[in-house]
Amino acid sequence: MPIHFTLLLSRCHTLVQTLKITEAFRIARRCYYDVIRHKNPIYNFLYDLAVIFIELEDFNTAEKLLNIASLGLIEHRRKRIKTLLAIYAYLLRGDKENAQKLLREADMYDWTMDSRVFRYASHFALIEGKPSEAFTLAHKSLNASKGAGLFVDINNAYLAIASAYACLGEKEKAKSLLTKLKKFLKKRKMKRQLLVANILLQKIPDDKELLKLSTIKLAWLLCKRGYGVAYQFALKKGLMFYFYRYLFFYPDFVLKRITKNKPTYLPKAILRLPIFNTKTNVYHINLLGKITTFRNHKYLNFHLAPKDTAILLFIIFKINEPERSLNLSELYKNFWQNRSNPARLFSHILVRIKKQLKIPPHYLEIKRQDGESYLINQNLYFTTDYQEFEQTLAQAKALQRAGEWGFARREYLRAFRLFRGEPFKKNFDSWSVDMRFRILSQFETEAINFAKSCL
């Protein structure tokens, strides 16, 4: 039985990769009943079969098999089981707390360096309604990615970044990233991943064979049968993360329910995202050269003195999403270290910033706690072209490591084109000077590395 079972699982894996899902399910279920009925549990086979059911997106069956297998496997494999359960049982259900708990118990990776950890964390950030944090974690995942997992990491990072742009209402940027990703996936013949990219680009497959995959059927149900049916299916199959992600690219389903006062069943953090909340303000600041600003994707003509601009940028870098806070003693120390009443000076500047950027007064508030003053971001999202520069560089480097120089070269050039001049040019406080030096040094280093790579 062992050799026969191994051969069947190998065939099943091949069938899944070639999208012959019906035959793959037939073999997997046959193996399942053979193993379950066996008098003495074959724990290693249970584990291997669980991995096949994960590939087939039957996560409930996979969870059942993993829990049984954990009773008789060696410690290393039990840790692997906790990792798989964290991702495919709890993460996909949107259960961050239990997922993180299991990942800590698994202790499989270097938590400060492993690309998979950053990838999972970027998923958590989206569920929590933190697109800027998802950006940061996705490009950290790319920077840390190497070896066998590189192609999968590139795919997942692109999806995370595109999803974050979609959350912010940046439809064109999201679409552009997915279109680039599709070209990469086609060249690498990554058919499963290509299906997801097409769905996010609103190309729903109507193939009975493909609809046996839960994530594909979920998208089909959402578009063909409606929100309620798709939600119940996602709940039953443990696919809430995919349900949330699809809604970022199909926001009209949520907006219609909100308009009709129907329940969306979504976490409050997700409903606060700009794609669903018209009261939220999204600012994109181009600072790699002359400062230009876009408010809710429309150009905003404003004028601030150099010091006011420096303080605005300081705020943007520190609290770029709602529910973040800045201890104002840090700001006072940088801009008014030797002044007797920095709070009063900042208060006047904050009023000017709000007026010029058309920020509602209560969206940026000063609050006191335990003798300290804090600036609270209540309902604003800030993105910058420097953030985009770092993301694009991370993508370029990952593609280069993957041996895809053509794709990498285009991303490098896209990153360099974001520079239009010297950043923080008229700002001479310590933080601005440090940022200017950091950004220009980074640009110079990457330009030299790019030139060497071209040669």
GROMACS .gro file of C-alpha atoms in nm, residues 91-384:
model
  294
   91LEU     CA    1  -0.614   3.263   0.817
   92LEU     CA    2  -0.856   3.185   0.536
   93ARG     CA    3  -1.145   3.212   0.782
   94GLY     CA    4  -1.020   3.555   0.886
   95ASP     CA    5  -0.927   3.436   1.237
   96LYS     CA    6  -0.607   3.634   1.296
   97GLU     CA    7  -0.571   3.556   1.666
   98ASN     CA    8  -0.569   3.177   1.635
   99ALA     CA    9  -0.361   3.188   1.317
  100GLN     CA   10  -0.088   3.391   1.487
  101LYS     CA   11  -0.103   3.169   1.795
  102LEU     CA   12  -0.045   2.854   1.587
  103LEU     CA   13   0.233   3.016   1.384
  104ARG     CA   14   0.414   3.106   1.707
  105GLU     CA   15   0.370   2.753   1.840
  106ALA     CA   16   0.491   2.604   1.513
  107ASP     CA   17   0.818   2.797   1.542
  108MET     CA   18   0.910   2.688   1.189
  109TYR     CA   19   1.069   3.006   1.056
  110ASP     CA   20   1.295   3.297   1.141
  111TRP     CA   21   1.015   3.542   1.213
  112THR     CA   22   1.227   3.847   1.136
  113MET     CA   23   1.345   3.733   0.793
  114ASP     CA   24   1.112   3.475   0.639
  115SER     CA   25   0.918   3.593   0.334
  116ARG     CA   26   0.623   3.367   0.414
  117VAL     CA   27   0.573   3.537   0.747
  118PHE     CA   28   0.565   3.881   0.583
  119ARG     CA   29   0.323   3.742   0.324
  120TYR     CA   30   0.085   3.612   0.590
  121ALA     CA   31   0.114   3.939   0.781
  122SER     CA   32   0.022   4.136   0.467
  123HIS     CA   33  -0.295   3.924   0.445
  124PHE     CA   34  -0.375   4.003   0.807
  125ALA     CA   35  -0.325   4.374   0.737
  126LEU     CA   36  -0.584   4.370   0.458
  127ILE     CA   37  -0.837   4.191   0.677
  128GLU     CA   38  -0.778   4.458   0.941
  129GLY     CA   39  -0.831   4.734   0.687
  130LYS     CA   40  -0.469   4.854   0.678
  131PRO     CA   41  -0.364   4.882   0.311
  132SER     CA   42  -0.049   5.088   0.376
  133GLU     CA   43   0.073   4.824   0.619
  134ALA     CA   44  -0.008   4.559   0.357
  135PHE     CA   45   0.210   4.752   0.107
  136THR     CA   46   0.505   4.754   0.347
  137LEU     CA   47   0.475   4.387   0.441
  138ALA     CA   48   0.432   4.277   0.079
  139HIS     CA   49   0.753   4.444  -0.034
  140LYS     CA   50   0.934   4.307   0.272
  141SER     CA   51   0.814   3.965   0.161
  142LEU     CA   52   0.963   4.025  -0.183
  143ASN     CA   53   1.293   4.148  -0.037
  144ALA     CA   54   1.322   3.836   0.180
  145SER     CA   55   1.207   3.591  -0.087
  146LYS     CA   56   1.449   3.347  -0.245
  147GLY     CA   57   1.485   2.988  -0.356
  148ALA     CA   58   1.200   2.755  -0.443
  149GLY     CA   59   0.927   2.981  -0.309
  150LEU     CA   60   1.030   3.285  -0.514
  151PHE     CA   61   0.772   3.251  -0.795
  152VAL     CA   62   0.486   3.196  -0.551
  153ASP     CA   63   0.604   3.490  -0.338
  154ILE     CA   64   0.614   3.717  -0.643
  155ASN     CA   65   0.257   3.618  -0.728
  156ASN     CA   66   0.127   3.665  -0.373
  157ALA     CA   67   0.305   3.998  -0.323
  158TYR     CA   68   0.161   4.136  -0.647
  159LEU     CA   69  -0.185   4.020  -0.538
  160ALA     CA   70  -0.143   4.182  -0.195
  161ILE     CA   71  -0.025   4.512  -0.343
  162ALA     CA   72  -0.300   4.514  -0.605
  163SER     CA   73  -0.558   4.436  -0.334
  164ALA     CA   74  -0.426   4.723  -0.120
  165TYR     CA   75  -0.458   4.963  -0.414
  166ALA     CA   76  -0.811   4.837  -0.475
  167CYS     CA   77  -0.896   4.903  -0.107
  168LEU     CA   78  -0.786   5.264  -0.156
  169GLY     CA   79  -0.996   5.302  -0.470
  170GLU     CA   80  -0.688   5.306  -0.696
  171LYS     CA   81  -0.853   5.088  -0.962
  172GLU     CA   82  -0.613   5.167  -1.246
  173LYS     CA   83  -0.301   5.091  -1.041
  174ALA     CA   84  -0.452   4.764  -0.923
  175LYS     CA   85  -0.547   4.667  -1.279
  176SER     CA   86  -0.201   4.759  -1.411
  177LEU     CA   87  -0.029   4.540  -1.152
  178LEU     CA   88  -0.255   4.243  -1.224
  179THR     CA   89  -0.200   4.280  -1.598
  180LYS     CA   90   0.179   4.268  -1.545
  181LEU     CA   91   0.138   3.971  -1.314
  182LYS     CA   92  -0.063   3.785  -1.579
  183LYS     CA   93   0.224   3.816  -1.829
  184PHE     CA   94   0.466   3.674  -1.573
  185LEU     CA   95   0.231   3.388  -1.480
  186LYS     CA   96   0.168   3.298  -1.844
  187LYS     CA   97   0.539   3.278  -1.913
  188ARG     CA   98   0.593   3.061  -1.604
  189LYS     CA   99   0.285   2.849  -1.688
  190MET     CA  100   0.141   2.902  -1.340
  191LYS     CA  101  -0.216   2.816  -1.437
  192ARG     CA  102  -0.372   2.812  -1.091
  193GLN     CA  103  -0.234   3.154  -1.003
  194LEU     CA  104  -0.340   3.288  -1.343
  195LEU     CA  105  -0.701   3.195  -1.266
  196VAL     CA  106  -0.701   3.416  -0.955
  197ALA     CA  107  -0.548   3.711  -1.142
  198ASN     CA  108  -0.817   3.680  -1.411
  199ILE     CA  109  -1.094   3.671  -1.151
  200LEU     CA  110  -0.966   3.992  -0.991
  201LEU     CA  111  -0.969   4.146  -1.339
  202GLN     CA  112  -1.339   4.048  -1.352
  203LYS     CA  113  -1.296   3.755  -1.590
  204ILE     CA  114  -1.496   3.478  -1.425
  205PRO     CA  115  -1.446   3.124  -1.565
  206ASP     CA  116  -1.761   2.927  -1.646
  207ASP     CA  117  -1.596   2.586  -1.677
  208LYS     CA  118  -1.749   2.298  -1.475
  209GLU     CA  119  -1.404   2.150  -1.424
  210LEU     CA  120  -1.264   2.471  -1.273
  211LEU     CA  121  -1.574   2.534  -1.063
  212LYS     CA  122  -1.482   2.230  -0.854
  213LEU     CA  123  -1.213   2.453  -0.699
  214SER     CA  124  -1.372   2.638  -0.407
  215THR     CA  125  -1.208   2.976  -0.470
  216ILE     CA  126  -1.321   2.973  -0.834
  217LYS     CA  127  -1.674   2.867  -0.743
  218LEU     CA  128  -1.690   3.142  -0.480
  219ALA     CA  129  -1.620   3.410  -0.742
  220TRP     CA  130  -1.872   3.249  -0.979
  221LEU     CA  131  -2.140   3.242  -0.707
  222LEU     CA  132  -2.076   3.607  -0.618
  223CYS     CA  133  -2.128   3.721  -0.977
  224LYS     CA  134  -2.397   3.473  -1.085
  225ARG     CA  135  -2.598   3.394  -0.771
  226GLY     CA  136  -2.546   3.702  -0.557
  227TYR     CA  137  -2.385   3.824  -0.238
  228GLY     CA  138  -2.582   3.619   0.015
  229VAL     CA  139  -2.521   3.285  -0.157
  230ALA     CA  140  -2.148   3.359  -0.196
  231TYR     CA  141  -2.118   3.465   0.168
  232GLN     CA  142  -2.279   3.144   0.297
  233PHE     CA  143  -2.054   2.936   0.071
  234ALA     CA  144  -1.743   3.120   0.195
  235LEU     CA  145  -1.851   3.068   0.554
  236LYS     CA  146  -1.915   2.697   0.502
  237LYS     CA  147  -1.590   2.632   0.314
  238GLY     CA  148  -1.366   2.853   0.530
  239LEU     CA  149  -1.293   3.101   0.250
  240MET     CA  150  -1.363   3.434   0.418
  241PHE     CA  151  -1.026   3.579   0.322
  242TYR     CA  152  -1.096   3.512  -0.047
  243PHE     CA  153  -1.445   3.653  -0.006
  244TYR     CA  154  -1.302   3.978   0.135
  245ARG     CA  155  -1.040   3.997  -0.141
  246TYR     CA  156  -1.297   3.950  -0.417
  247LEU     CA  157  -1.510   4.229  -0.271
  248PHE     CA  158  -1.216   4.472  -0.296
  249PHE     CA  159  -1.238   4.421  -0.674
  250TYR     CA  160  -1.618   4.395  -0.687
  251PRO     CA  161  -1.716   4.677  -0.447
  252ASP     CA  162  -2.058   4.737  -0.606
  253PHE     CA  163  -2.193   4.424  -0.435
  254VAL     CA  164  -2.118   4.580  -0.095
  255LEU     CA  165  -2.226   4.932  -0.187
  256LYS     CA  166  -2.564   4.810  -0.311
  257ARG     CA  167  -2.629   4.626   0.016
  258ILE     CA  168  -2.529   4.933   0.217
  259THR     CA  169  -2.764   5.149   0.008
  260LYS     CA  170  -3.050   4.904   0.068
  261ASN     CA  171  -2.968   4.874   0.441
  262LYS     CA  172  -2.895   4.504   0.404
  263PRO     CA  173  -2.629   4.337   0.623
  264THR     CA  174  -2.285   4.291   0.466
  265TYR     CA  175  -2.145   4.066   0.745
  266LEU     CA  176  -1.810   4.242   0.697
  267PRO     CA  177  -1.577   4.348   0.981
  268LYS     CA  178  -1.598   4.718   1.065
  269ALA     CA  179  -1.232   4.762   0.971
  270ILE     CA  180  -1.309   4.655   0.614
  271LEU     CA  181  -1.622   4.870   0.588
  272ARG     CA  182  -1.412   5.176   0.684
  273LEU     CA  183  -1.189   5.129   0.379
  274PRO     CA  184  -1.214   5.402   0.113
  275ILE     CA  185  -1.351   5.159  -0.146
  276PHE     CA  186  -1.663   5.118   0.069
  277ASN     CA  187  -1.670   5.443   0.273
  278THR     CA  188  -1.721   5.761   0.072
  279LYS     CA  189  -1.655   5.977   0.380
  280THR     CA  190  -1.294   5.864   0.397
  281ASN     CA  191  -1.027   6.087   0.242
  282VAL     CA  192  -0.735   5.938   0.049
  283TYR     CA  193  -0.431   6.157  -0.018
  284HIS     CA  194  -0.150   6.066  -0.253
  285ILE     CA  195   0.159   6.288  -0.208
  286ASN     CA  196   0.431   6.303  -0.471
  287LEU     CA  197   0.742   6.411  -0.281
  288LEU     CA  198   1.022   6.284  -0.509
  289GLY     CA  199   1.062   6.629  -0.657
  290LYS     CA  200   0.820   6.921  -0.644
  291ILE     CA  201   0.539   6.842  -0.400
  292THR     CA  202   0.208   6.758  -0.568
  293THR     CA  203  -0.100   6.620  -0.397
  294PHE     CA  204  -0.409   6.427  -0.503
  295ARG     CA  205  -0.717   6.412  -0.283
  296ASN     CA  206  -0.951   6.121  -0.359
  297HIS     CA  207  -0.765   6.077  -0.689
  298LYS     CA  208  -0.815   6.440  -0.798
  299TYR     CA  209  -0.537   6.698  -0.819
  300LEU     CA  210  -0.536   6.937  -0.523
  301ASN     CA  211  -0.389   7.283  -0.574
  302PHE     CA  212  -0.251   7.406  -0.241
  303HIS     CA  213   0.030   7.617  -0.103
  304LEU     CA  214   0.221   7.564   0.221
  305ALA     CA  215   0.538   7.727   0.353
  306PRO     CA  216   0.848   7.497   0.354
  307LYS     CA  217   0.828   7.431   0.727
  308ASP     CA  218   0.455   7.356   0.708
  309THR     CA  219   0.528   7.115   0.423
  310ALA     CA  220   0.801   6.943   0.625
  311ILE     CA  221   0.560   6.896   0.917
  312LEU     CA  222   0.294   6.759   0.681
  313LEU     CA  223   0.540   6.503   0.542
  314PHE     CA  224   0.651   6.411   0.894
  315ILE     CA  225   0.286   6.342   0.986
  316ILE     CA  226   0.228   6.141   0.667
  317PHE     CA  227   0.525   5.913   0.730
  318LYS     CA  228   0.429   5.855   1.094
  319ILE     CA  229   0.050   5.811   1.082
  320ASN     CA  230  -0.054   5.721   0.727
  321GLU     CA  231  -0.366   5.523   0.824
  322PRO     CA  232  -0.665   5.565   1.057
  323GLU     CA  233  -0.627   5.473   1.424
  324ARG     CA  234  -0.255   5.551   1.424
  325SER     CA  235  -0.116   5.807   1.665
  326LEU     CA  236   0.193   6.026   1.687
  327ASN     CA  237   0.343   6.135   2.017
  328LEU     CA  238   0.383   6.506   1.955
  329SER     CA  239   0.693   6.529   2.174
  330GLU     CA  240   0.873   6.354   1.885
  331LEU     CA  241   0.753   6.620   1.641
  332TYR     CA  242   0.829   6.908   1.881
  333LYS     CA  243   1.182   6.777   1.938
  334ASN     CA  244   1.254   6.770   1.565
  335PHE     CA  245   1.107   7.108   1.466
  336TRP     CA  246   1.122   7.322   1.781
  337GLN     CA  247   1.384   7.172   2.008
  338ASN     CA  248   1.480   7.505   2.164
  339ARG     CA  249   1.142   7.682   2.159
  340SER     CA  250   0.943   7.736   2.477
  341ASN     CA  251   0.591   7.678   2.342
  342PRO     CA  252   0.603   7.431   2.051
  343ALA     CA  253   0.244   7.311   2.112
  344ARG     CA  254   0.101   7.653   2.027
  345LEU     CA  255   0.318   7.684   1.714
  346PHE     CA  256   0.214   7.338   1.594
  347SER     CA  257  -0.153   7.408   1.660
  348HIS     CA  258  -0.145   7.705   1.421
  349ILE     CA  259   0.039   7.505   1.153
  350LEU     CA  260  -0.205   7.215   1.185
  351VAL     CA  261  -0.495   7.452   1.119
  352ARG     CA  262  -0.322   7.577   0.802
  353ILE     CA  263  -0.250   7.222   0.684
  354LYS     CA  264  -0.612   7.117   0.734
  355LYS     CA  265  -0.737   7.424   0.549
  356GLN     CA  266  -0.504   7.381   0.251
  357LEU     CA  267  -0.564   7.006   0.217
  358LYS     CA  268  -0.938   7.037   0.290
  359ILE     CA  269  -0.917   6.797   0.583
  360PRO     CA  270  -1.227   6.795   0.808
  361PRO     CA  271  -1.125   6.921   1.156
  362HIS     CA  272  -1.204   6.598   1.341
  363TYR     CA  273  -1.008   6.377   1.098
  364LEU     CA  274  -0.678   6.484   1.261
  365GLU     CA  275  -0.718   6.549   1.632
  366ILE     CA  276  -0.486   6.629   1.922
  367LYS     CA  277  -0.560   6.433   2.239
  368ARG     CA  278  -0.388   6.417   2.575
  369GLN     CA  279  -0.319   6.099   2.767
  370ASP     CA  280  -0.097   6.038   3.071
  371GLY     CA  281   0.052   6.386   3.043
  372GLU     CA  282   0.146   6.344   2.674
  373SER     CA  283  -0.011   6.496   2.364
  374TYR     CA  284  -0.090   6.274   2.065
  375LEU     CA  285  -0.199   6.350   1.711
  376ILE     CA  286  -0.463   6.091   1.614
  377ASN     CA  287  -0.543   5.996   1.254
  378GLN     CA  288  -0.918   5.939   1.263
  379ASN     CA  289  -1.017   5.885   0.901
  380LEU     CA  290  -0.734   5.961   0.657
  381TYR     CA  291  -0.523   5.744   0.427
  382PHE     CA  292  -0.191   5.875   0.295
  383THR     CA  293   0.024   5.720   0.023
  384THR     CA  294   0.338   5.857  -0.140
   0.00000   0.00000   0.00000
